[in-house]
Tab-separated table of C-alpha atoms in Angstrom:
chain	number	residue	atom	x	y	z
A	1	UNK	CA	-37.854	-88.110	86.015
A	2	UNK	CA	-35.569	-89.255	88.808
A	3	UNK	CA	-32.567	-88.314	86.691
A	4	UNK	CA	-34.078	-84.893	85.973
A	5	UNK	CA	-34.612	-84.320	89.692
A	6	UNK	CA	-30.993	-85.165	90.450
A	7	UNK	CA	-29.780	-82.883	87.670
A	8	UNK	CA	-31.958	-80.053	88.955
A	9	UNK	CA	-30.285	-80.484	92.322
A	10	UNK	CA	-26.854	-80.229	90.692
A	11	UNK	CA	-27.755	-77.357	88.399
A	12	UNK	CA	-29.057	-74.466	90.468
A	13	UNK	CA	-27.593	-71.912	88.040
A	14	UNK	CA	-29.836	-71.411	85.003
A	15	UNK	CA	-26.781	-70.516	82.937
A	16	UNK	CA	-25.451	-74.073	83.371
A	17	UNK	CA	-27.968	-75.666	81.059
A	18	UNK	CA	-25.936	-77.823	78.647
A	19	UNK	CA	-25.896	-81.564	79.437
A	20	UNK	CA	-23.703	-83.984	77.493
A	21	UNK	CA	-24.427	-87.713	77.485
A	22	UNK	CA	-21.866	-90.320	76.461
A	23	UNK	CA	-20.811	-93.896	77.265
A	24	UNK	CA	-17.977	-96.344	76.661
A	25	UNK	CA	-19.373	-98.312	73.718
A	26	UNK	CA	-22.550	-98.646	71.683
A	27	UNK	CA	-25.557	-100.298	73.276
A	28	UNK	CA	-25.317	-98.768	76.750
A	29	UNK	CA	-28.329	-96.521	76.263
A	30	UNK	CA	-26.878	-93.032	75.924
A	31	UNK	CA	-29.087	-92.007	72.985
A	32	UNK	CA	-32.147	-93.501	74.684
A	33	UNK	CA	-31.383	-91.506	77.826
A	34	UNK	CA	-30.697	-88.316	75.860
A	35	UNK	CA	-34.007	-88.546	73.996
A	36	UNK	CA	-36.136	-89.408	77.017
A	37	UNK	CA	-34.461	-86.908	79.332
A	38	UNK	CA	-35.176	-84.221	76.734
A	39	UNK	CA	-38.839	-85.269	76.591
A	40	UNK	CA	-39.125	-85.179	80.385
A	41	UNK	CA	-37.597	-81.703	80.605
A	42	UNK	CA	-39.879	-80.458	77.829
A	43	UNK	CA	-42.950	-81.915	79.525
A	44	UNK	CA	-42.099	-79.927	82.652
A	45	UNK	CA	-42.355	-76.700	80.659
A	46	UNK	CA	-38.664	-76.190	79.889
A	47	UNK	CA	-37.828	-75.051	76.376
A	48	UNK	CA	-35.574	-77.948	75.386
A	49	UNK	CA	-33.466	-79.067	72.462
A	50	UNK	CA	-31.750	-82.429	72.019
A	51	UNK	CA	-28.686	-82.356	69.782
A	52	UNK	CA	-27.445	-85.386	67.856
A	53	UNK	CA	-23.698	-84.775	67.907
A	54	UNK	CA	-22.645	-88.290	66.940
A	55	UNK	CA	-21.367	-87.334	63.499
A	56	UNK	CA	-20.085	-90.838	62.694
A	57	UNK	CA	-22.927	-93.243	63.467
A	58	UNK	CA	-25.962	-91.086	64.247
A	59	UNK	CA	-28.927	-92.781	65.925
A	60	UNK	CA	-31.023	-89.990	67.409
A	61	UNK	CA	-33.067	-89.568	64.233
A	62	UNK	CA	-34.254	-93.173	64.494
A	63	UNK	CA	-35.606	-92.637	68.017
A	64	UNK	CA	-37.806	-89.815	66.756
A	65	UNK	CA	-38.603	-91.545	63.437
A	66	UNK	CA	-37.022	-88.786	61.357
A	67	UNK	CA	-34.763	-88.595	58.316
A	68	UNK	CA	-31.188	-87.527	58.935
A	69	UNK	CA	-31.051	-85.369	55.819
A	70	UNK	CA	-30.520	-82.028	57.543
A	71	UNK	CA	-28.744	-80.958	60.687
A	72	UNK	CA	-25.429	-79.813	62.119
A	73	UNK	CA	-23.314	-80.638	59.063
A	74	UNK	CA	-25.641	-78.622	56.789
A	75	UNK	CA	-25.377	-75.634	59.093
A	76	UNK	CA	-21.623	-75.648	59.668
A	77	UNK	CA	-20.322	-76.947	56.327
A	78	UNK	CA	-22.960	-75.607	53.924
A	79	UNK	CA	-23.891	-72.404	55.711
A	80	UNK	CA	-27.586	-73.196	56.111
A	81	UNK	CA	-29.321	-71.131	58.782
A	82	UNK	CA	-29.524	-72.813	62.170
A	83	UNK	CA	-33.265	-72.220	62.434
A	84	UNK	CA	-33.744	-74.014	59.111
A	85	UNK	CA	-32.123	-77.242	60.310
A	86	UNK	CA	-33.789	-77.368	63.746
A	87	UNK	CA	-36.836	-79.643	63.772
A	88	UNK	CA	-39.947	-79.039	65.837
A	89	UNK	CA	-40.889	-82.329	67.497
A	90	UNK	CA	-44.339	-83.724	68.247
A	91	UNK	CA	-43.760	-82.895	71.930
A	92	UNK	CA	-44.517	-79.460	73.325
A	93	UNK	CA	-41.392	-77.402	74.111
A	94	UNK	CA	-39.050	-79.910	72.438
A	95	UNK	CA	-36.904	-79.219	69.364
A	96	UNK	CA	-34.438	-81.585	67.710
A	97	UNK	CA	-31.138	-80.829	66.000
A	98	UNK	CA	-29.854	-83.886	64.159
A	99	UNK	CA	-26.300	-84.498	62.967
A	100	UNK	CA	-27.251	-84.309	59.301
A	101	UNK	CA	-25.329	-86.048	56.495
A	102	UNK	CA	-22.095	-87.621	57.737
A	103	UNK	CA	-19.180	-85.241	57.025
A	104	UNK	CA	-15.810	-86.424	55.633
A	105	UNK	CA	-13.958	-85.447	58.840
A	106	UNK	CA	-16.318	-85.569	61.852
A	107	UNK	CA	-13.632	-84.638	64.395
A	108	UNK	CA	-12.730	-81.509	62.450
A	109	UNK	CA	-16.359	-80.405	62.356
A	110	UNK	CA	-16.711	-80.719	66.134
A	111	UNK	CA	-13.736	-78.464	66.846
A	112	UNK	CA	-14.819	-76.027	64.143
A	113	UNK	CA	-15.415	-72.518	65.484
A	114	UNK	CA	-18.869	-72.680	63.936
A	115	UNK	CA	-19.769	-75.583	66.223
A	116	UNK	CA	-18.794	-73.565	69.278
A	117	UNK	CA	-20.872	-70.620	68.060
A	118	UNK	CA	-23.811	-72.955	67.451
A	119	UNK	CA	-23.757	-74.255	71.033
A	120	UNK	CA	-23.534	-70.676	72.336
A	121	UNK	CA	-26.662	-69.756	70.375
A	122	UNK	CA	-28.538	-72.830	71.631
A	123	UNK	CA	-27.479	-72.082	75.210
A	124	UNK	CA	-29.098	-68.638	74.982
A	125	UNK	CA	-32.177	-69.773	73.079
A	126	UNK	CA	-33.164	-72.796	75.190
A	127	UNK	CA	-33.637	-73.556	78.867
A	128	UNK	CA	-32.120	-77.021	78.422
A	129	UNK	CA	-29.641	-78.303	75.830
A	130	UNK	CA	-28.934	-82.056	75.762
A	131	UNK	CA	-26.091	-83.340	73.578
A	132	UNK	CA	-25.920	-86.976	72.471
A	133	UNK	CA	-22.344	-87.949	71.565
A	134	UNK	CA	-20.332	-90.898	70.200
A	135	UNK	CA	-19.022	-93.517	72.654
A	136	UNK	CA	-15.916	-92.236	74.399
A	137	UNK	CA	-13.981	-95.509	74.274
A	138	UNK	CA	-14.194	-95.649	70.478
A	139	UNK	CA	-13.369	-92.082	69.418
A	140	UNK	CA	-12.310	-88.895	71.203
A	141	UNK	CA	-15.142	-86.768	69.792
A	142	UNK	CA	-17.073	-86.832	73.079
A	143	UNK	CA	-14.025	-85.525	74.920
A	144	UNK	CA	-13.835	-82.569	72.530
A	145	UNK	CA	-17.556	-81.931	72.941
A	146	UNK	CA	-17.169	-81.776	76.720
A	147	UNK	CA	-15.544	-78.378	76.260
A	148	UNK	CA	-19.007	-77.010	75.410
A	149	UNK	CA	-21.025	-78.682	78.199
A	150	UNK	CA	-21.727	-77.830	81.826
A	151	UNK	CA	-22.494	-81.369	83.000
A	152	UNK	CA	-21.188	-84.622	81.537
A	153	UNK	CA	-23.203	-87.795	82.084
A	154	UNK	CA	-21.408	-91.078	81.503
A	155	UNK	CA	-23.769	-93.996	80.881
A	156	UNK	CA	-23.004	-97.395	82.383
A	157	UNK	CA	-25.370	-100.280	81.651
A	158	UNK	CA	-26.079	-103.034	84.148
A	159	UNK	CA	-24.605	-106.427	83.135
A	160	UNK	CA	-23.415	-104.945	79.839
A	161	UNK	CA	-20.597	-102.489	80.544
A	162	UNK	CA	-17.321	-104.189	81.398
A	163	UNK	CA	-15.563	-102.599	84.355
A	164	UNK	CA	-12.271	-102.376	82.473
A	165	UNK	CA	-13.897	-99.953	80.009
A	166	UNK	CA	-14.056	-97.303	82.708
A	167	UNK	CA	-10.289	-97.114	83.170
A	168	UNK	CA	-10.126	-94.275	80.651
A	169	UNK	CA	-12.953	-92.248	82.154
A	170	UNK	CA	-11.445	-92.763	85.604
A	171	UNK	CA	-8.158	-91.424	84.291
A	172	UNK	CA	-9.620	-88.266	82.755
A	173	UNK	CA	-11.635	-87.674	85.911
A	174	UNK	CA	-8.643	-88.068	88.232
A	175	UNK	CA	-6.553	-85.782	86.050
A	176	UNK	CA	-9.450	-83.302	85.985
A	177	UNK	CA	-9.466	-83.132	82.211
A	178	UNK	CA	-13.242	-82.662	82.282
A	179	UNK	CA	-15.573	-80.941	84.723
A	180	UNK	CA	-18.740	-82.161	86.390
A	181	UNK	CA	-18.492	-85.796	85.332
A	182	UNK	CA	-21.275	-88.037	86.653
A	183	UNK	CA	-22.246	-91.691	86.170
A	184	UNK	CA	-25.741	-92.701	85.034
A	185	UNK	CA	-26.423	-96.352	85.911
A	186	UNK	CA	-28.815	-97.644	83.249
A	187	UNK	CA	-31.080	-100.692	82.942
A	188	UNK	CA	-30.930	-101.953	86.531
A	189	UNK	CA	-33.188	-104.945	87.084
A	190	UNK	CA	-35.714	-103.640	89.587
A	191	UNK	CA	-36.717	-107.146	90.694
A	192	UNK	CA	-33.392	-107.328	92.491
A	193	UNK	CA	-33.270	-103.793	93.785
A	194	UNK	CA	-31.701	-104.716	97.119
A	195	UNK	CA	-28.243	-105.321	95.740
A	196	UNK	CA	-28.586	-108.961	94.685
A	197	UNK	CA	-26.704	-109.626	91.501
A	198	UNK	CA	-24.062	-106.932	91.881
A	199	UNK	CA	-21.033	-109.104	91.106
A	200	UNK	CA	-22.789	-112.313	92.111
A	201	UNK	CA	-24.674	-113.109	88.909
A	202	UNK	CA	-28.077	-113.651	90.527
A	203	UNK	CA	-30.510	-114.858	87.851
A	204	UNK	CA	-34.266	-115.339	87.793
A	205	UNK	CA	-33.780	-119.092	87.187
A	206	UNK	CA	-31.725	-119.363	90.406
A	207	UNK	CA	-28.534	-120.163	88.509
A	208	UNK	CA	-25.321	-118.321	89.225
A	209	UNK	CA	-22.757	-117.094	86.740
A	210	UNK	CA	-19.692	-114.981	87.289
A	211	UNK	CA	-20.571	-111.392	86.393
A	212	UNK	CA	-17.585	-109.934	88.220
A	213	UNK	CA	-16.278	-108.322	85.049
A	214	UNK	CA	-19.485	-106.339	84.559
A	215	UNK	CA	-21.524	-103.795	86.478
């Protein structure tokens, strides 16, 4: 809810309603954030869809306990109607578009003109579109997907993400290769919410380790 409030502050224009969520590597919580942010928006009355655009190692279907047997690849590669591959969730106002069966060339599918048309349709049909993507440090798919989004949220996980992994995202930000890039700091230990542990390795057992390489 705090993240939604911050995004509402950033997005005063209702036409800027596509949010992309990525990270450096697996395990930083991007899919978890995408799913829960979608639920929070839907619960506030916004017509919302969460899109599983990780065409290589999809995970979104597991979060919603679904089968990944229909989705984006069926629509773009097999010509199935978009409405037929969109799933109505158990939450009011929330739909789900999964990746579908893994295609032979995921990168080619993402830059396919049909993918661009699909996002345009979703943008008009929904108040909020949230796109879950592959990790940016592993493949460039997320960078291609950023061409379709209005806001790009880069997930960093406390005591998990190594600082050196952000060299690439710093570079693309400084060179302005993407627009509206923001950091989401995930999994902060609230017990030490006053800054203890940031680079000092403060532990609950009062032992210290060097966490200087991590956030």
